[in-house]
Amino acid sequence: MILGVHESIAGGLAKAFERAVEDTASSIQIFTKNARGWSAKPLDPGEAAAFREAAARTGIPVIAHATYLVNLGTGEPQLREKSLAGLADELARCEALGIPWLVLHPGSNADLDRGIELIAEGLDEAIGRSGARKSGVLLETTAGQGTSIGWRFEHLARILERSKASGRIAVCLDTCHLYAAGYDLASPEGYAETMRLLDETLGLALVKAVHLNDCKKPLGSRVDRHEEIGEGLMGLQGFVPLLADPRLEQALGILETPEPKRYRENLDKLRALLPSRPPRPRRPARR
Ligand SMILES: [Zn+2]
Ligand SMILES: [Zn+2]
């Protein structure tokens, strides 16, 4: 797994790379605008160019996280329109910045079936409106708080089946959310079972990123509270099977732990769990 962190963009988007280097991160997640507001000034071309230059110079892969206000599951017309426009704008920003994936919480609706329909249609609509040709959406697994959708792999599979934008939608796991939703990642048997279910419903190849967070609340509590690595109920050993899994070697592993000043320490703890593998034998070039 390519271990990194969620970095602040305070002072300009390209600043995220300076922070990443200080934190020893090998990958980054950012917000492309204020995460708690709808409005944002248009992306400044100079700022976008500086961002792309820093990405090329450092070679650090980047994903973005959408604002928390977007709810594609809602049946309320005004919030739905804001959500569609907001998501389309964020996808266009990702495209302009060369960011391949935008992580999105699928949405919420007390009626699960209706919510799933609305989310699938909303994804197609927002991707179409954005004009983006390359950037797509990573649907994040949720903790299942309140009426939020996406806390069972089946929810995401049903959204993907209904959407017409296949190829532009993949998956982001969150260890804290999975654990709170009742998937016991922290034991070797529970991990194996979780991955079996994931592979059956969605396919492991769809997992492009994993949010690495310990969990303050118990297994199956359906309460989303992130904790520092090794200080929550998953515990440091709870991350061993995930980090040792060769099927997730190419995924970005992103910390979203409470204190950014502890990112470096958390990355050190997780790196110590990565198995050291012998270099892969080179395949002969195909003719
Ligand atoms: Zn998230
Ligand atoms: Zn997350």
PDB file of C-alpha atoms and ligand atoms in Angstrom:
ATOM      1  CA  MET A   1       0.000   0.000   0.000  1.00  0.00           C
ATOM      2  CA  ILE A   2       1.221   3.501  -0.842  1.00  0.00           C
ATOM      3  CA  LEU A   3       1.025   5.173   2.577  1.00  0.00           C
ATOM      4  CA  GLY A   4       0.063   8.831   2.887  1.00  0.00           C
ATOM      5  CA  VAL A   5      -2.170  11.358   4.603  1.00  0.00           C
ATOM      6  CA  HIS A   6      -4.991  13.861   4.116  1.00  0.00           C
ATOM      7  CA  GLU A   7      -3.251  17.250   3.855  1.00  0.00           C
ATOM      8  CA  SER A   8      -4.587  20.769   4.330  1.00  0.00           C
ATOM      9  CA  ILE A   9      -4.600  23.156   1.331  1.00  0.00           C
ATOM     10  CA  ALA A  10      -4.375  26.285   3.537  1.00  0.00           C
ATOM     11  CA  GLY A  11      -2.203  28.864   1.763  1.00  0.00           C
ATOM     12  CA  GLY A  12      -2.731  27.318  -1.690  1.00  0.00           C
ATOM     13  CA  LEU A  13      -3.328  23.887  -3.211  1.00  0.00           C
ATOM     14  CA  ALA A  14       0.372  23.229  -3.926  1.00  0.00           C
ATOM     15  CA  LYS A  15       1.183  23.663  -0.200  1.00  0.00           C
ATOM     16  CA  ALA A  16      -0.230  20.181   0.338  1.00  0.00           C
ATOM     17  CA  PHE A  17       2.934  18.742  -1.257  1.00  0.00           C
ATOM     18  CA  GLU A  18       5.255  20.658   1.118  1.00  0.00           C
ATOM     19  CA  ARG A  19       3.269  19.317   4.059  1.00  0.00           C
ATOM     20  CA  ALA A  20       3.349  15.798   2.603  1.00  0.00           C
ATOM     21  CA  VAL A  21       7.131  15.875   2.284  1.00  0.00           C
ATOM     22  CA  GLU A  22       7.458  17.050   5.916  1.00  0.00           C
ATOM     23  CA  ASP A  23       5.124  14.282   7.035  1.00  0.00           C
ATOM     24  CA  THR A  24       7.054  11.674   4.958  1.00  0.00           C
ATOM     25  CA  ALA A  25       3.841  10.829   3.081  1.00  0.00           C
ATOM     26  CA  SER A  26       4.080   8.856  -0.187  1.00  0.00           C
ATOM     27  CA  SER A  27       0.516   9.765  -1.253  1.00  0.00           C
ATOM     28  CA  ILE A  28      -1.965  12.581  -0.494  1.00  0.00           C
ATOM     29  CA  GLN A  29      -5.652  13.275  -0.242  1.00  0.00           C
ATOM     30  CA  ILE A  30      -6.878  16.902  -0.348  1.00  0.00           C
ATOM     31  CA  PHE A  31     -10.069  18.909  -0.517  1.00  0.00           C
ATOM     32  CA  THR A  32     -10.087  20.985  -3.713  1.00  0.00           C
ATOM     33  CA  LYS A  33     -12.068  23.719  -1.912  1.00  0.00           C
ATOM     34  CA  ASN A  34     -13.484  24.456   1.551  1.00  0.00           C
ATOM     35  CA  ALA A  35     -14.980  21.142   2.687  1.00  0.00           C
ATOM     36  CA  ARG A  36     -17.821  22.644   4.693  1.00  0.00           C
ATOM     37  CA  GLY A  37     -19.241  25.207   2.274  1.00  0.00           C
ATOM     38  CA  TRP A  38     -21.069  25.132  -1.066  1.00  0.00           C
ATOM     39  CA  SER A  39     -19.578  28.245  -2.548  1.00  0.00           C
ATOM     40  CA  ALA A  40     -16.046  28.445  -3.864  1.00  0.00           C
ATOM     41  CA  LYS A  41     -14.265  30.867  -6.116  1.00  0.00           C
ATOM     42  CA  PRO A  42     -13.287  29.412  -9.484  1.00  0.00           C
ATOM     43  CA  LEU A  43     -10.003  27.566  -9.614  1.00  0.00           C
ATOM     44  CA  ASP A  44      -7.187  30.021 -10.360  1.00  0.00           C
ATOM     45  CA  PRO A  45      -5.217  28.848 -13.454  1.00  0.00           C
ATOM     46  CA  GLY A  46      -1.904  29.857 -11.835  1.00  0.00           C
ATOM     47  CA  GLU A  47      -2.722  27.888  -8.702  1.00  0.00           C
ATOM     48  CA  ALA A  48      -3.713  24.860 -10.799  1.00  0.00           C
ATOM     49  CA  ALA A  49      -0.447  25.073 -12.770  1.00  0.00           C
ATOM     50  CA  ALA A  50       1.587  25.287  -9.528  1.00  0.00           C
ATOM     51  CA  PHE A  51      -0.261  22.241  -8.225  1.00  0.00           C
ATOM     52  CA  ARG A  52       0.410  20.189 -11.346  1.00  0.00           C
ATOM     53  CA  GLU A  53       4.053  21.243 -11.304  1.00  0.00           C
ATOM     54  CA  ALA A  54       4.461  20.164  -7.653  1.00  0.00           C
ATOM     55  CA  ALA A  55       2.720  16.848  -8.387  1.00  0.00           C
ATOM     56  CA  ALA A  56       5.083  16.159 -11.301  1.00  0.00           C
ATOM     57  CA  ARG A  57       8.173  17.250  -9.350  1.00  0.00           C
ATOM     58  CA  THR A  58       7.460  15.181  -6.243  1.00  0.00           C
ATOM     59  CA  GLY A  59       5.823  12.232  -8.049  1.00  0.00           C
ATOM     60  CA  ILE A  60       3.378  11.937  -5.135  1.00  0.00           C
ATOM     61  CA  PRO A  61       0.006  10.473  -6.228  1.00  0.00           C
ATOM     62  CA  VAL A  62      -3.062  12.502  -5.178  1.00  0.00           C
ATOM     63  CA  ILE A  63      -6.762  11.862  -4.676  1.00  0.00           C
ATOM     64  CA  ALA A  64      -9.393  14.377  -3.533  1.00  0.00           C
ATOM     65  CA  HIS A  65     -12.284  14.139  -1.065  1.00  0.00           C
ATOM     66  CA  ALA A  66     -15.625  15.801  -1.874  1.00  0.00           C
ATOM     67  CA  THR A  67     -17.314  18.235   0.516  1.00  0.00           C
ATOM     68  CA  TYR A  68     -19.452  16.628   3.202  1.00  0.00           C
ATOM     69  CA  LEU A  69     -22.521  18.618   2.154  1.00  0.00           C
ATOM     70  CA  VAL A  70     -23.084  16.695  -1.090  1.00  0.00           C
ATOM     71  CA  ASN A  71     -25.980  14.234  -0.692  1.00  0.00           C
ATOM     72  CA  LEU A  72     -26.899  12.396  -3.885  1.00  0.00           C
ATOM     73  CA  GLY A  73     -29.344  10.235  -1.931  1.00  0.00           C
ATOM     74  CA  THR A  74     -31.714  13.028  -1.007  1.00  0.00           C
ATOM     75  CA  GLY A  75     -35.190  13.346  -2.512  1.00  0.00           C
ATOM     76  CA  GLU A  76     -35.357  17.020  -1.520  1.00  0.00           C
ATOM     77  CA  PRO A  77     -35.142  18.970  -4.830  1.00  0.00           C
ATOM     78  CA  GLN A  78     -33.123  21.975  -3.651  1.00  0.00           C
ATOM     79  CA  LEU A  79     -30.471  19.951  -1.825  1.00  0.00           C
ATOM     80  CA  ARG A  80     -30.341  17.533  -4.763  1.00  0.00           C
ATOM     81  CA  GLU A  81     -29.659  20.315  -7.268  1.00  0.00           C
ATOM     82  CA  LYS A  82     -26.954  21.825  -5.022  1.00  0.00           C
ATOM     83  CA  SER A  83     -25.404  18.386  -4.635  1.00  0.00           C
ATOM     84  CA  LEU A  84     -25.357  17.705  -8.387  1.00  0.00           C
ATOM     85  CA  ALA A  85     -23.885  21.121  -9.197  1.00  0.00           C
ATOM     86  CA  GLY A  86     -21.385  20.870  -6.326  1.00  0.00           C
ATOM     87  CA  LEU A  87     -20.190  17.404  -7.304  1.00  0.00           C
ATOM     88  CA  ALA A  88     -19.901  18.370 -10.987  1.00  0.00           C
ATOM     89  CA  ASP A  89     -17.808  21.409  -9.989  1.00  0.00           C
ATOM     90  CA  GLU A  90     -15.502  19.295  -7.817  1.00  0.00           C
ATOM     91  CA  LEU A  91     -15.016  16.748 -10.599  1.00  0.00           C
ATOM     92  CA  ALA A  92     -14.146  19.557 -13.008  1.00  0.00           C
ATOM     93  CA  ARG A  93     -11.595  20.823 -10.468  1.00  0.00           C
ATOM     94  CA  CYS A  94     -10.063  17.354 -10.204  1.00  0.00           C
ATOM     95  CA  GLU A  95      -9.825  17.166 -13.992  1.00  0.00           C
ATOM     96  CA  ALA A  96      -8.101  20.567 -14.146  1.00  0.00           C
ATOM     97  CA  LEU A  97      -5.663  19.514 -11.406  1.00  0.00           C
ATOM     98  CA  GLY A  98      -4.910  16.099 -12.920  1.00  0.00           C
ATOM     99  CA  ILE A  99      -6.426  14.273  -9.920  1.00  0.00           C
ATOM    100  CA  PRO A 100      -7.825  10.901 -11.064  1.00  0.00           C
ATOM    101  CA  TRP A 101     -10.301  10.204  -8.246  1.00  0.00           C
ATOM    102  CA  LEU A 102     -12.714  12.158  -6.030  1.00  0.00           C
ATOM    103  CA  VAL A 103     -13.819  10.301  -2.865  1.00  0.00           C
ATOM    104  CA  LEU A 104     -17.535  10.664  -2.132  1.00  0.00           C
ATOM    105  CA  HIS A 105     -19.814   9.502   0.696  1.00  0.00           C
ATOM    106  CA  PRO A 106     -22.644   7.961  -1.356  1.00  0.00           C
ATOM    107  CA  GLY A 107     -25.469   9.828   0.413  1.00  0.00           C
ATOM    108  CA  SER A 108     -28.372   9.275   2.772  1.00  0.00           C
ATOM    109  CA  ASN A 109     -32.072   8.507   2.547  1.00  0.00           C
ATOM    110  CA  ALA A 110     -34.359   6.740   5.045  1.00  0.00           C
ATOM    111  CA  ASP A 111     -35.658   4.698   2.084  1.00  0.00           C
ATOM    112  CA  LEU A 112     -32.643   2.574   1.095  1.00  0.00           C
ATOM    113  CA  ASP A 113     -33.967   1.477  -2.317  1.00  0.00           C
ATOM    114  CA  ARG A 114     -34.980   4.994  -3.357  1.00  0.00           C
ATOM    115  CA  GLY A 115     -31.649   6.354  -2.046  1.00  0.00           C
ATOM    116  CA  ILE A 116     -29.683   3.861  -4.119  1.00  0.00           C
ATOM    117  CA  GLU A 117     -31.618   4.825  -7.278  1.00  0.00           C
ATOM    118  CA  LEU A 118     -31.084   8.530  -6.642  1.00  0.00           C
ATOM    119  CA  ILE A 119     -27.368   8.067  -5.978  1.00  0.00           C
ATOM    120  CA  ALA A 120     -26.818   6.049  -9.181  1.00  0.00           C
ATOM    121  CA  GLU A 121     -28.739   8.581 -11.304  1.00  0.00           C
ATOM    122  CA  GLY A 122     -27.004  11.460  -9.541  1.00  0.00           C
ATOM    123  CA  LEU A 123     -23.548  10.065 -10.260  1.00  0.00           C
ATOM    124  CA  ASP A 124     -24.337   9.780 -13.974  1.00  0.00           C
ATOM    125  CA  GLU A 125     -25.787  13.286 -14.032  1.00  0.00           C
ATOM    126  CA  ALA A 126     -22.887  14.920 -12.148  1.00  0.00           C
ATOM    127  CA  ILE A 127     -20.205  13.106 -14.168  1.00  0.00           C
ATOM    128  CA  GLY A 128     -21.960  14.196 -17.369  1.00  0.00           C
ATOM    129  CA  ARG A 129     -22.335  17.809 -16.251  1.00  0.00           C
ATOM    130  CA  SER A 130     -18.729  18.086 -15.077  1.00  0.00           C
ATOM    131  CA  GLY A 131     -17.328  17.712 -18.584  1.00  0.00           C
ATOM    132  CA  ALA A 132     -14.496  15.698 -17.011  1.00  0.00           C
ATOM    133  CA  ARG A 133     -13.150  13.011 -19.337  1.00  0.00           C
ATOM    134  CA  LYS A 134     -10.736  11.293 -16.956  1.00  0.00           C
ATOM    135  CA  SER A 135     -11.497  12.053 -13.305  1.00  0.00           C
ATOM    136  CA  GLY A 136     -13.984   9.730 -11.625  1.00  0.00           C
ATOM    137  CA  VAL A 137     -15.609   9.017  -8.279  1.00  0.00           C
ATOM    138  CA  LEU A 138     -14.522   6.679  -5.490  1.00  0.00           C
ATOM    139  CA  LEU A 139     -17.563   5.665  -3.459  1.00  0.00           C
ATOM    140  CA  GLU A 140     -16.486   5.458   0.188  1.00  0.00           C
ATOM    141  CA  THR A 141     -17.786   2.783   2.564  1.00  0.00           C
ATOM    142  CA  THR A 142     -19.584   4.514   5.443  1.00  0.00           C
ATOM    143  CA  ALA A 143     -20.051   3.696   9.132  1.00  0.00           C
ATOM    144  CA  GLY A 144     -23.837   3.561   8.680  1.00  0.00           C
ATOM    145  CA  GLN A 145     -24.671   6.482  10.956  1.00  0.00           C
ATOM    146  CA  GLY A 146     -28.293   7.597  10.786  1.00  0.00           C
ATOM    147  CA  THR A 147     -29.754   6.979   7.319  1.00  0.00           C
ATOM    148  CA  SER A 148     -26.424   6.994   5.492  1.00  0.00           C
ATOM    149  CA  ILE A 149     -26.112   4.496   2.649  1.00  0.00           C
ATOM    150  CA  GLY A 150     -22.943   2.581   1.789  1.00  0.00           C
ATOM    151  CA  TRP A 151     -22.216   0.699   5.001  1.00  0.00           C
ATOM    152  CA  ARG A 152     -22.753  -2.685   3.333  1.00  0.00           C
ATOM    153  CA  PHE A 153     -20.743  -3.666   0.250  1.00  0.00           C
ATOM    154  CA  GLU A 154     -24.081  -4.627  -1.358  1.00  0.00           C
ATOM    155  CA  HIS A 155     -25.190  -0.969  -1.272  1.00  0.00           C
ATOM    156  CA  LEU A 156     -22.186   0.078  -3.342  1.00  0.00           C
ATOM    157  CA  ALA A 157     -22.605  -2.890  -5.698  1.00  0.00           C
ATOM    158  CA  ARG A 158     -26.233  -1.942  -6.354  1.00  0.00           C
ATOM    159  CA  ILE A 159     -25.247   1.692  -7.069  1.00  0.00           C
ATOM    160  CA  LEU A 160     -22.553   0.531  -9.501  1.00  0.00           C
ATOM    161  CA  GLU A 161     -24.978  -1.824 -11.258  1.00  0.00           C
ATOM    162  CA  ARG A 162     -27.506   0.953 -11.818  1.00  0.00           C
ATOM    163  CA  SER A 163     -25.040   3.626 -12.914  1.00  0.00           C
ATOM    164  CA  LYS A 164     -24.140   3.999 -16.588  1.00  0.00           C
ATOM    165  CA  ALA A 165     -20.789   5.604 -15.780  1.00  0.00           C
ATOM    166  CA  SER A 166     -18.940   2.318 -15.270  1.00  0.00           C
ATOM    167  CA  GLY A 167     -15.205   2.752 -15.474  1.00  0.00           C
ATOM    168  CA  ARG A 168     -15.569   6.191 -13.867  1.00  0.00           C
ATOM    169  CA  ILE A 169     -16.691   4.862 -10.491  1.00  0.00           C
ATOM    170  CA  ALA A 170     -14.562   2.769  -8.123  1.00  0.00           C
ATOM    171  CA  VAL A 171     -14.275   2.246  -4.357  1.00  0.00           C
ATOM    172  CA  CYS A 172     -12.518   3.713  -1.312  1.00  0.00           C
ATOM    173  CA  LEU A 173     -12.536   1.693   1.916  1.00  0.00           C
ATOM    174  CA  ASP A 174     -12.264   3.318   5.353  1.00  0.00           C
ATOM    175  CA  THR A 175     -11.001   1.042   8.131  1.00  0.00           C
ATOM    176  CA  CYS A 176     -12.843   2.931  10.882  1.00  0.00           C
ATOM    177  CA  HIS A 177     -16.084   2.982   8.900  1.00  0.00           C
ATOM    178  CA  LEU A 178     -15.845  -0.730   8.045  1.00  0.00           C
ATOM    179  CA  TYR A 179     -15.180  -1.637  11.667  1.00  0.00           C
ATOM    180  CA  ALA A 180     -18.015   0.541  12.976  1.00  0.00           C
ATOM    181  CA  ALA A 181     -20.296  -0.949  10.306  1.00  0.00           C
ATOM    182  CA  GLY A 182     -19.600  -4.413  11.705  1.00  0.00           C
ATOM    183  CA  TYR A 183     -16.841  -5.743   9.411  1.00  0.00           C
ATOM    184  CA  ASP A 184     -14.213  -7.085  11.814  1.00  0.00           C
ATOM    185  CA  LEU A 185     -11.023  -6.124   9.988  1.00  0.00           C
ATOM    186  CA  ALA A 186      -8.989  -6.327  13.154  1.00  0.00           C
ATOM    187  CA  SER A 187      -8.821 -10.112  13.483  1.00  0.00           C
ATOM    188  CA  PRO A 188      -7.142 -12.271  10.821  1.00  0.00           C
ATOM    189  CA  GLU A 189     -10.302 -14.396  10.368  1.00  0.00           C
ATOM    190  CA  GLY A 190     -12.547 -11.326  10.253  1.00  0.00           C
ATOM    191  CA  TYR A 191     -10.220  -9.701   7.732  1.00  0.00           C
ATOM    192  CA  ALA A 192     -10.240 -12.744   5.462  1.00  0.00           C
ATOM    193  CA  GLU A 193     -14.043 -12.912   5.617  1.00  0.00           C
ATOM    194  CA  THR A 194     -14.410  -9.160   4.937  1.00  0.00           C
ATOM    195  CA  MET A 195     -12.172  -9.385   1.863  1.00  0.00           C
ATOM    196  CA  ARG A 196     -14.047 -12.461   0.637  1.00  0.00           C
ATOM    197  CA  LEU A 197     -17.355 -10.565   0.867  1.00  0.00           C
ATOM    198  CA  LEU A 198     -15.817  -7.510  -0.782  1.00  0.00           C
ATOM    199  CA  ASP A 199     -14.422  -9.562  -3.635  1.00  0.00           C
ATOM    200  CA  GLU A 200     -17.746 -11.337  -4.158  1.00  0.00           C
ATOM    201  CA  THR A 201     -19.855  -8.180  -4.252  1.00  0.00           C
ATOM    202  CA  LEU A 202     -17.578  -5.527  -5.767  1.00  0.00           C
ATOM    203  CA  GLY A 203     -14.266  -7.120  -6.692  1.00  0.00           C
ATOM    204  CA  LEU A 204     -10.989  -6.145  -5.051  1.00  0.00           C
ATOM    205  CA  ALA A 205      -9.733  -4.542  -8.267  1.00  0.00           C
ATOM    206  CA  LEU A 206     -12.184  -1.675  -7.685  1.00  0.00           C
ATOM    207  CA  VAL A 207     -10.431  -0.631  -4.451  1.00  0.00           C
ATOM    208  CA  LYS A 208      -8.239   2.340  -5.400  1.00  0.00           C
ATOM    209  CA  ALA A 209      -7.789   3.808  -1.909  1.00  0.00           C
ATOM    210  CA  VAL A 210      -8.124   2.861   1.758  1.00  0.00           C
ATOM    211  CA  HIS A 211      -8.574   5.418   4.541  1.00  0.00           C
ATOM    212  CA  LEU A 212      -6.464   4.228   7.462  1.00  0.00           C
ATOM    213  CA  ASN A 213      -8.097   5.268  10.725  1.00  0.00           C
ATOM    214  CA  ASP A 214      -8.392   3.558  14.084  1.00  0.00           C
ATOM    215  CA  CYS A 215     -11.876   3.548  15.567  1.00  0.00           C
ATOM    216  CA  LYS A 216     -13.096   5.087  18.854  1.00  0.00           C
ATOM    217  CA  LYS A 217     -16.395   3.181  18.869  1.00  0.00           C
ATOM    218  CA  PRO A 218     -17.030  -0.589  19.054  1.00  0.00           C
ATOM    219  CA  LEU A 219     -17.399  -3.089  16.219  1.00  0.00           C
ATOM    220  CA  GLY A 220     -20.889  -2.754  14.738  1.00  0.00           C
ATOM    221  CA  SER A 221     -21.670   0.470  16.661  1.00  0.00           C
ATOM    222  CA  ARG A 222     -22.381   2.339  13.386  1.00  0.00           C
ATOM    223  CA  VAL A 223     -20.849   5.461  14.900  1.00  0.00           C
ATOM    224  CA  ASP A 224     -18.127   7.243  12.897  1.00  0.00           C
ATOM    225  CA  ARG A 225     -15.324   8.472  15.227  1.00  0.00           C
ATOM    226  CA  HIS A 226     -11.754   8.283  13.948  1.00  0.00           C
ATOM    227  CA  GLU A 227      -8.892   7.633  16.381  1.00  0.00           C
ATOM    228  CA  GLU A 228      -5.084   7.789  16.192  1.00  0.00           C
ATOM    229  CA  ILE A 229      -3.489   4.583  14.883  1.00  0.00           C
ATOM    230  CA  GLY A 230      -3.093   2.015  17.664  1.00  0.00           C
ATOM    231  CA  GLU A 231      -5.118   4.049  20.186  1.00  0.00           C
ATOM    232  CA  GLY A 232      -8.583   2.861  19.194  1.00  0.00           C
ATOM    233  CA  LEU A 233     -10.497  -0.386  19.339  1.00  0.00           C
ATOM    234  CA  MET A 234      -8.909  -1.817  16.183  1.00  0.00           C
ATOM    235  CA  GLY A 235      -5.470  -1.434  17.751  1.00  0.00           C
ATOM    236  CA  LEU A 236      -2.146  -1.448  15.927  1.00  0.00           C
ATOM    237  CA  GLN A 237      -2.281  -5.206  15.354  1.00  0.00           C
ATOM    238  CA  GLY A 238      -5.642  -4.687  13.681  1.00  0.00           C
ATOM    239  CA  PHE A 239      -3.850  -3.110  10.700  1.00  0.00           C
ATOM    240  CA  VAL A 240      -1.481  -6.050  10.132  1.00  0.00           C
ATOM    241  CA  PRO A 241      -3.624  -8.181   7.757  1.00  0.00           C
ATOM    242  CA  LEU A 242      -4.565  -5.167   5.613  1.00  0.00           C
ATOM    243  CA  LEU A 243      -1.009  -3.912   5.202  1.00  0.00           C
ATOM    244  CA  ALA A 244       0.273  -7.397   4.462  1.00  0.00           C
ATOM    245  CA  ASP A 245      -2.317  -7.977   1.709  1.00  0.00           C
ATOM    246  CA  PRO A 246      -0.553  -8.051  -1.693  1.00  0.00           C
ATOM    247  CA  ARG A 247      -3.904  -7.481  -3.455  1.00  0.00           C
ATOM    248  CA  LEU A 248      -3.958  -3.932  -2.062  1.00  0.00           C
ATOM    249  CA  GLU A 249      -0.315  -3.149  -2.833  1.00  0.00           C
ATOM    250  CA  GLN A 250      -1.201  -0.501  -5.435  1.00  0.00           C
ATOM    251  CA  ALA A 251      -3.947   1.197  -3.396  1.00  0.00           C
ATOM    252  CA  LEU A 252      -3.300   4.573  -1.734  1.00  0.00           C
ATOM    253  CA  GLY A 253      -3.500   4.210   2.061  1.00  0.00           C
ATOM    254  CA  ILE A 254      -4.527   7.589   3.492  1.00  0.00           C
ATOM    255  CA  LEU A 255      -4.512   8.618   7.162  1.00  0.00           C
ATOM    256  CA  GLU A 256      -7.440  10.787   8.308  1.00  0.00           C
ATOM    257  CA  THR A 257      -6.541  10.608  11.993  1.00  0.00           C
ATOM    258  CA  PRO A 258      -7.562  13.477  14.300  1.00  0.00           C
ATOM    259  CA  GLU A 259      -4.191  15.260  14.807  1.00  0.00           C
ATOM    260  CA  PRO A 260      -2.191  16.174  11.668  1.00  0.00           C
ATOM    261  CA  LYS A 261       0.845  16.778  13.862  1.00  0.00           C
ATOM    262  CA  ARG A 262       0.849  13.058  14.609  1.00  0.00           C
ATOM    263  CA  TYR A 263       0.722  11.956  10.945  1.00  0.00           C
ATOM    264  CA  ARG A 264       4.427  11.235  10.792  1.00  0.00           C
ATOM    265  CA  GLU A 265       4.360   9.126  13.942  1.00  0.00           C
ATOM    266  CA  ASN A 266       1.318   7.213  12.627  1.00  0.00           C
ATOM    267  CA  LEU A 267       2.980   6.616   9.258  1.00  0.00           C
ATOM    268  CA  ASP A 268       6.061   5.254  11.049  1.00  0.00           C
ATOM    269  CA  LYS A 269       3.879   2.838  13.020  1.00  0.00           C
ATOM    270  CA  LEU A 270       2.149   1.597   9.865  1.00  0.00           C
ATOM    271  CA  ARG A 271       5.333   1.369   7.794  1.00  0.00           C
ATOM    272  CA  ALA A 272       6.783  -0.911  10.440  1.00  0.00           C
ATOM    273  CA  LEU A 273       3.913  -3.316   9.662  1.00  0.00           C
ATOM    274  CA  LEU A 274       4.495  -3.405   5.886  1.00  0.00           C
ATOM    275  CA  PRO A 275       6.070  -6.686   4.887  1.00  0.00           C
ATOM    276  CA  SER A 276       9.352  -6.316   3.049  1.00  0.00           C
ATOM    277  CA  ARG A 277       8.975  -8.141  -0.240  1.00  0.00           C
ATOM    278  CA  PRO A 278      11.698  -9.186  -2.615  1.00  0.00           C
ATOM    279  CA  PRO A 279      11.631  -7.132  -5.835  1.00  0.00           C
ATOM    280  CA  ARG A 280       9.359  -8.619  -8.487  1.00  0.00           C
ATOM    281  CA  PRO A 281      11.125 -10.456 -11.271  1.00  0.00           C
ATOM    282  CA  ARG A 282      11.153  -8.360 -14.449  1.00  0.00           C
ATOM    283  CA  ARG A 283       8.962  -9.665 -17.235  1.00  0.00           C
ATOM    284  CA  PRO A 284      10.624  -9.801 -20.617  1.00  0.00           C
ATOM    285  CA  ALA A 285       9.399  -7.026 -22.925  1.00  0.00           C
ATOM    286  CA  ARG A 286       6.573  -8.088 -25.209  1.00  0.00           C
ATOM    287  CA  ARG A 287       7.156  -7.896 -28.907  1.00  0.00           C
TER     288      ARG A 287
HETATM  289 ZN    ZN B   1     -14.801  10.305   3.846  1.00  0.00          ZN
HETATM  290 ZN    ZN B   2     -12.702   8.235   5.329  1.00  0.00          ZN
END
